[in-house]
PDB file of C-alpha atoms in Angstrom:
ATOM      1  CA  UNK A   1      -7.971 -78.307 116.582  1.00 50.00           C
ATOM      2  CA  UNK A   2      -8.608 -81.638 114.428  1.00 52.00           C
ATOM      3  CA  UNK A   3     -10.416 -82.832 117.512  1.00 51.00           C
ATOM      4  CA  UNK A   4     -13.444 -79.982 117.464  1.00 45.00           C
ATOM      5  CA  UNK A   5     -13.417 -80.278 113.648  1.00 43.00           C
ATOM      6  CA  UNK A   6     -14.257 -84.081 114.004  1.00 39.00           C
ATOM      7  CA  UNK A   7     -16.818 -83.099 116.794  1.00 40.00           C
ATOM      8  CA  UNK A   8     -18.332 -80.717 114.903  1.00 39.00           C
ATOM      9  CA  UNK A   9     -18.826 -82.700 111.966  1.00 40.00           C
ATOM     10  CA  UNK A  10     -20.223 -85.575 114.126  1.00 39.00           C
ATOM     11  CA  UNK A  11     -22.849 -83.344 115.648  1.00 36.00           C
ATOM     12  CA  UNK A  12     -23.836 -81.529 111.786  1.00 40.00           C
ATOM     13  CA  UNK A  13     -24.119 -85.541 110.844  1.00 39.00           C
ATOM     14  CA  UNK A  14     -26.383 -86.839 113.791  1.00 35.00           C
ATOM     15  CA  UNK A  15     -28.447 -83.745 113.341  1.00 35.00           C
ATOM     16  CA  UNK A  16     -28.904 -84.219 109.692  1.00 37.00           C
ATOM     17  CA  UNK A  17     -29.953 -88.018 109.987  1.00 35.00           C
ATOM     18  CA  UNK A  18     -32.387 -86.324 113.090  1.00 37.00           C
ATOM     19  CA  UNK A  19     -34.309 -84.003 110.521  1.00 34.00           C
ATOM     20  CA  UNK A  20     -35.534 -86.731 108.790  1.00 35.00           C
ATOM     21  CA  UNK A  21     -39.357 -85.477 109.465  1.00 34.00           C
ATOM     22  CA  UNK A  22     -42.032 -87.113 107.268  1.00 37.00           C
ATOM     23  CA  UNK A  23     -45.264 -85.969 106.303  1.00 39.00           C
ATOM     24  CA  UNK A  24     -48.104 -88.149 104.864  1.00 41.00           C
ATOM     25  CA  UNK A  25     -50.748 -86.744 102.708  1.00 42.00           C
ATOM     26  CA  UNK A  26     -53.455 -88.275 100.531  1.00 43.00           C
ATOM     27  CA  UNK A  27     -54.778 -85.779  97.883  1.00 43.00           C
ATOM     28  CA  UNK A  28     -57.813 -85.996  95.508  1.00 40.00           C
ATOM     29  CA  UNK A  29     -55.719 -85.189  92.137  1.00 39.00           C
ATOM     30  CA  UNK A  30     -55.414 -86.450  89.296  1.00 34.00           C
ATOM     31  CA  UNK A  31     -51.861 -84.856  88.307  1.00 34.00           C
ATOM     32  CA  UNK A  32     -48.871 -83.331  89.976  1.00 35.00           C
ATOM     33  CA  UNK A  33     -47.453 -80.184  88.385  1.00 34.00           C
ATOM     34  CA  UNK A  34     -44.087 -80.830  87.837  1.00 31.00           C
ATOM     35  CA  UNK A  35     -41.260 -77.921  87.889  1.00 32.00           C
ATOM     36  CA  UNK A  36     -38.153 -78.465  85.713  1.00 31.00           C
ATOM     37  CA  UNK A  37     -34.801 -77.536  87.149  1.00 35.00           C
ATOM     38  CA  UNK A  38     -31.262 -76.682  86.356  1.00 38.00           C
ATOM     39  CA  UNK A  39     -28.641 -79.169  86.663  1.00 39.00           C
ATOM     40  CA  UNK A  40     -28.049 -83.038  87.719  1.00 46.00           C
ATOM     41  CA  UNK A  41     -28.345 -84.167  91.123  1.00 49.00           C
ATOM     42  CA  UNK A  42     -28.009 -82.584  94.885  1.00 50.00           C
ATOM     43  CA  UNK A  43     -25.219 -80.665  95.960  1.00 50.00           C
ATOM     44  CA  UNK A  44     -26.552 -80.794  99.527  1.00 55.00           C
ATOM     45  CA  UNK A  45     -27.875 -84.663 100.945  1.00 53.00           C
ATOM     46  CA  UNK A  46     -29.634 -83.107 103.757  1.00 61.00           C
ATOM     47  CA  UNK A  47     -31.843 -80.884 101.384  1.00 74.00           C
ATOM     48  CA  UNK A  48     -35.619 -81.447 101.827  1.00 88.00           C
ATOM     49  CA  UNK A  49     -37.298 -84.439  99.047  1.00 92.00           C
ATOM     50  CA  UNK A  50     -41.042 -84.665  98.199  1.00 95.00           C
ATOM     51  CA  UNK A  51     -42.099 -88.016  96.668  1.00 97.00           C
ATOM     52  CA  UNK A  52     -45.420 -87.949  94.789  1.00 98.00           C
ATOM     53  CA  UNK A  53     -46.960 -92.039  94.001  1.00 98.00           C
ATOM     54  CA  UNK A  54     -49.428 -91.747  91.604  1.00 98.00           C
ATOM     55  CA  UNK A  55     -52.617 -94.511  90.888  1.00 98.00           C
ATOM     56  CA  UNK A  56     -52.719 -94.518  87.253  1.00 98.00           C
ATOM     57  CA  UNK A  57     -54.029 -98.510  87.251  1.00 97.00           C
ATOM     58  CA  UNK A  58     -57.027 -97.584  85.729  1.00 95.00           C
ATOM     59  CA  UNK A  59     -61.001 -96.659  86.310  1.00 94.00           C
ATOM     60  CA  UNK A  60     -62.125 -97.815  89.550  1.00 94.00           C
ATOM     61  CA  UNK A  61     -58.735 -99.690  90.378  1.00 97.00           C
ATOM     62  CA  UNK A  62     -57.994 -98.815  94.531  1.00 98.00           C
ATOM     63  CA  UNK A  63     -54.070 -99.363  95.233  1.00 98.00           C
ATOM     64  CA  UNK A  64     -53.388-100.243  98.781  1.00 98.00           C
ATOM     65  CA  UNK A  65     -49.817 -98.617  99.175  1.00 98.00           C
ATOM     66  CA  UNK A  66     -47.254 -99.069 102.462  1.00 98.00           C
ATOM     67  CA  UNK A  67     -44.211 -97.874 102.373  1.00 98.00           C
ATOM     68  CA  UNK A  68     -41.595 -97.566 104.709  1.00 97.00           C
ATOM     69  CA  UNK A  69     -37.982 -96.641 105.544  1.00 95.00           C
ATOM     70  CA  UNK A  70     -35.540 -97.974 108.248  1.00 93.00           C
ATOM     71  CA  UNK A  71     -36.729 -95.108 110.424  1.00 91.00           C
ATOM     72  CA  UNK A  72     -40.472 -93.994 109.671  1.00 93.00           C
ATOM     73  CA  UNK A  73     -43.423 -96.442 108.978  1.00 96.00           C
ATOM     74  CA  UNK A  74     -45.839 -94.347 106.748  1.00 96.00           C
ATOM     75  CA  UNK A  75     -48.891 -96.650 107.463  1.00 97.00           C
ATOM     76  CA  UNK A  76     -50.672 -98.415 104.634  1.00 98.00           C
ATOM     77  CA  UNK A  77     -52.926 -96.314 102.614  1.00 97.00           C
ATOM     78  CA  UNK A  78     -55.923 -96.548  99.971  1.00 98.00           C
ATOM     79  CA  UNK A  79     -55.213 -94.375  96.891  1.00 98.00           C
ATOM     80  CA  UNK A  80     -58.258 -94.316  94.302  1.00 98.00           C
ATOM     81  CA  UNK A  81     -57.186 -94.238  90.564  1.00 97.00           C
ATOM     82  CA  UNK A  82     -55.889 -90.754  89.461  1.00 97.00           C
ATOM     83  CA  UNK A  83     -55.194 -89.399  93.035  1.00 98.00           C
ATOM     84  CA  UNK A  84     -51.512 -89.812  94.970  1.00 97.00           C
ATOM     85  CA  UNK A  85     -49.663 -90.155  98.055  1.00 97.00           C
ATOM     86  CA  UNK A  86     -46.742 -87.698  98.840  1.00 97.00           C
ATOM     87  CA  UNK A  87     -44.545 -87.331 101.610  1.00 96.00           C
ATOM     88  CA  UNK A  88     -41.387 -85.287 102.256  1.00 93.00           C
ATOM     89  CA  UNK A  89     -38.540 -86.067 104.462  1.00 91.00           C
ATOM     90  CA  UNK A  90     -34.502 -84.929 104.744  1.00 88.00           C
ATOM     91  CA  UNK A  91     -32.113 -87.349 102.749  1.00 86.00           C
ATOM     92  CA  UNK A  92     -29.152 -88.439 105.628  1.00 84.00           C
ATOM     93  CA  UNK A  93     -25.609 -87.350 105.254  1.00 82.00           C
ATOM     94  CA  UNK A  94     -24.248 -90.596 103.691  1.00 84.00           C
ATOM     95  CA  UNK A  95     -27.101 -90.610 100.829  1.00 85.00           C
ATOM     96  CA  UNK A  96     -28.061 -93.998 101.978  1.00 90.00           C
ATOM     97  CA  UNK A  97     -31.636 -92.694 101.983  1.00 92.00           C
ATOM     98  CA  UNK A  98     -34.096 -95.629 100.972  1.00 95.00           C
ATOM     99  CA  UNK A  99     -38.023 -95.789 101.055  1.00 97.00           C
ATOM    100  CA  UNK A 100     -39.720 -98.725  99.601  1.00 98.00           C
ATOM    101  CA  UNK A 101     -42.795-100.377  99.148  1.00 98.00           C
ATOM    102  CA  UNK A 102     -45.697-103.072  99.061  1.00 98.00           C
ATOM    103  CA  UNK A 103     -48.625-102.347  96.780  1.00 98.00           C
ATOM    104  CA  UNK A 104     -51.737-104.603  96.122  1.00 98.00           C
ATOM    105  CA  UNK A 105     -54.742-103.672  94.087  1.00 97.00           C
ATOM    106  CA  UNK A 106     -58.162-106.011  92.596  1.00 95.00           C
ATOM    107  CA  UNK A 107     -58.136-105.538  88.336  1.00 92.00           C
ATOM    108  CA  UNK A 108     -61.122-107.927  87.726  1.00 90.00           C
ATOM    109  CA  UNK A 109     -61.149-110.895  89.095  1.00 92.00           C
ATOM    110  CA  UNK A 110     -56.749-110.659  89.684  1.00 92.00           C
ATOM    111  CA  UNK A 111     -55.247-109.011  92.701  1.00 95.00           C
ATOM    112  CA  UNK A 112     -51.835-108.181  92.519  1.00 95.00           C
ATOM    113  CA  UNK A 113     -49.344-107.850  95.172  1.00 96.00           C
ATOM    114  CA  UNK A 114     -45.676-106.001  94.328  1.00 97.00           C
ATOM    115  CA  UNK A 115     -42.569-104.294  96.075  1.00 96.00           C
ATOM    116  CA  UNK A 116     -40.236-101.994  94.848  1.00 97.00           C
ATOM    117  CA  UNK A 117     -37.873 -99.331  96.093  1.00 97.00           C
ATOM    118  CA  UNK A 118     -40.055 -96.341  95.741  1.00 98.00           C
ATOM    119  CA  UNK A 119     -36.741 -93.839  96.447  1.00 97.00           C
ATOM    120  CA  UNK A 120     -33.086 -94.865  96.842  1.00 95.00           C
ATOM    121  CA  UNK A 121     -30.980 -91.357  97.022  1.00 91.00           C
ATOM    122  CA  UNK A 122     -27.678 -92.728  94.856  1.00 90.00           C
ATOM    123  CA  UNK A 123     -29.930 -93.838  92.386  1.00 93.00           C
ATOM    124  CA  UNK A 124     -32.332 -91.110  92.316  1.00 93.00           C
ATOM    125  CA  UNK A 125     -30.286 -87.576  92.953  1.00 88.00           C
ATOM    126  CA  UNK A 126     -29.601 -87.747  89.630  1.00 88.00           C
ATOM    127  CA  UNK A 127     -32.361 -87.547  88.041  1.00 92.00           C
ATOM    128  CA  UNK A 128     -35.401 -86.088  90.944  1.00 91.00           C
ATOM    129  CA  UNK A 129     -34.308 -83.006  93.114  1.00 82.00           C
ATOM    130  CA  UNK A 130     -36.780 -81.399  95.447  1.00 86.00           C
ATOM    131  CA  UNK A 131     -39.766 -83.812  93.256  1.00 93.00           C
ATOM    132  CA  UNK A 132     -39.692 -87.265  92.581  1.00 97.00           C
ATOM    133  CA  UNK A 133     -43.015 -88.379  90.975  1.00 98.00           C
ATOM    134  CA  UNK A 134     -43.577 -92.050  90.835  1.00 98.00           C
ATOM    135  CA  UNK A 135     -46.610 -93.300  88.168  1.00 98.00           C
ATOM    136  CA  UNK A 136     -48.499 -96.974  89.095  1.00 98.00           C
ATOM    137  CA  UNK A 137     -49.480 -98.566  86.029  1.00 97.00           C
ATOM    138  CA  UNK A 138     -50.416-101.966  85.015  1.00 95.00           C
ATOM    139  CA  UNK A 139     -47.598-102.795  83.161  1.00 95.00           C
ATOM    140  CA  UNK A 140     -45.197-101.403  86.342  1.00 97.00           C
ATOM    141  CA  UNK A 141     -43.144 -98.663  88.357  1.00 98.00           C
ATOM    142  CA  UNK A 142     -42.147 -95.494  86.366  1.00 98.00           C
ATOM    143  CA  UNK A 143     -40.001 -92.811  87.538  1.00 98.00           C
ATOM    144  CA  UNK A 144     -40.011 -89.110  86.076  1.00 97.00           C
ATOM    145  CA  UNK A 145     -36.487 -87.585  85.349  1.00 95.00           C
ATOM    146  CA  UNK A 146     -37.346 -83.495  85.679  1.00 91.00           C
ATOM    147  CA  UNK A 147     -33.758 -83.164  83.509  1.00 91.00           C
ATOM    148  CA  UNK A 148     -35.398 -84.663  80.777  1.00 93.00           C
ATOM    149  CA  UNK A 149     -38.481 -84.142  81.339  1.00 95.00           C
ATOM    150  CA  UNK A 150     -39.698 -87.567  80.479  1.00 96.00           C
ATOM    151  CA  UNK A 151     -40.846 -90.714  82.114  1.00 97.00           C
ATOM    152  CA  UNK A 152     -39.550 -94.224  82.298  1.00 94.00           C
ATOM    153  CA  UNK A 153     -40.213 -97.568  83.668  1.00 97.00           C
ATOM    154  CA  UNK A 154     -38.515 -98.184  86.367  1.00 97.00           C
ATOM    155  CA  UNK A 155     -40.242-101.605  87.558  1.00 97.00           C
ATOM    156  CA  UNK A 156     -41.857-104.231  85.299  1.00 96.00           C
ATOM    157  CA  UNK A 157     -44.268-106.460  86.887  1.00 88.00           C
ATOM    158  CA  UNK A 158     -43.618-110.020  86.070  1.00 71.00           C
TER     159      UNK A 158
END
């Protein structure tokens, strides 16, 4: 009996880390409604996670964003100030979930060029369910906790 137990958890496992569909969108606005929920972190890893990146480097700043994940490549894209990028995908079983990074952007005559882990799920569960918003800014990388119902920085650029 122990034997199909173990199979059967095997299979639930593979098929969880399988579902990890993502979807790419670019969308021309300037804020992401947020909706507050009940609670502190996931009770379920495989449920489904939206995160929103928002430009917020200022008037006609463009942020070149590519992020990635050991599985999925999202492709670089151009995100003009105000608007986002958003994709959604299934955390796996072991929460080992991790998305991150590389952002460049012209401010004058300076181009900067960072990296960060846009979404880590041990880190995050606890304070982003179904919605993690992300905020670019100057200054760095902050995170919204929808518990709290505040923002913080995350990331400081250097």
């Amino acid at each position: 009996m122990s034997k199909v137990l173990v199979t059967i958890f095997y299979v639930l496992a593979i098929i969880a880390v399988d579902v990890s569909t993502v979807l790419v969108q670019a969308t021309d606005m300037s804020t992401v409604p947020v909706q507050s929920q009940q609670g502190g972190g996931n009770i379920w890893p495989w449920h489904k996670t939206t995160v929103s990146a928002i430009n917020n480097l200022g008037d006609g700043v463009n942020l070149f964003m590519h992020c990635r994940s050991k599985n999925d490549d999202l492709g670089l894209r151009m995100i003009s100030n105000g608007n986002y990028m958003q994709w959604s995908f299934k955390e796996n079983f072991s929460l080992t979930t991790l998305f991150w990074c590389n952002l460049r952007w012209i401010s004058g005559s300076t181009t900067s060029v960072k990296s960060f882990q846009i979404f880590k799920a041990k880190r995050d569960n606890q304070k982003c369910v179904a919605k993690c918003l992300r905020s670019i800014r100057p200054d760095g990388v902050y995170f919204y906790d929808e518990f709290k119902n505040i923002w913080w920085k995350e990331y400081a650029w250097w």
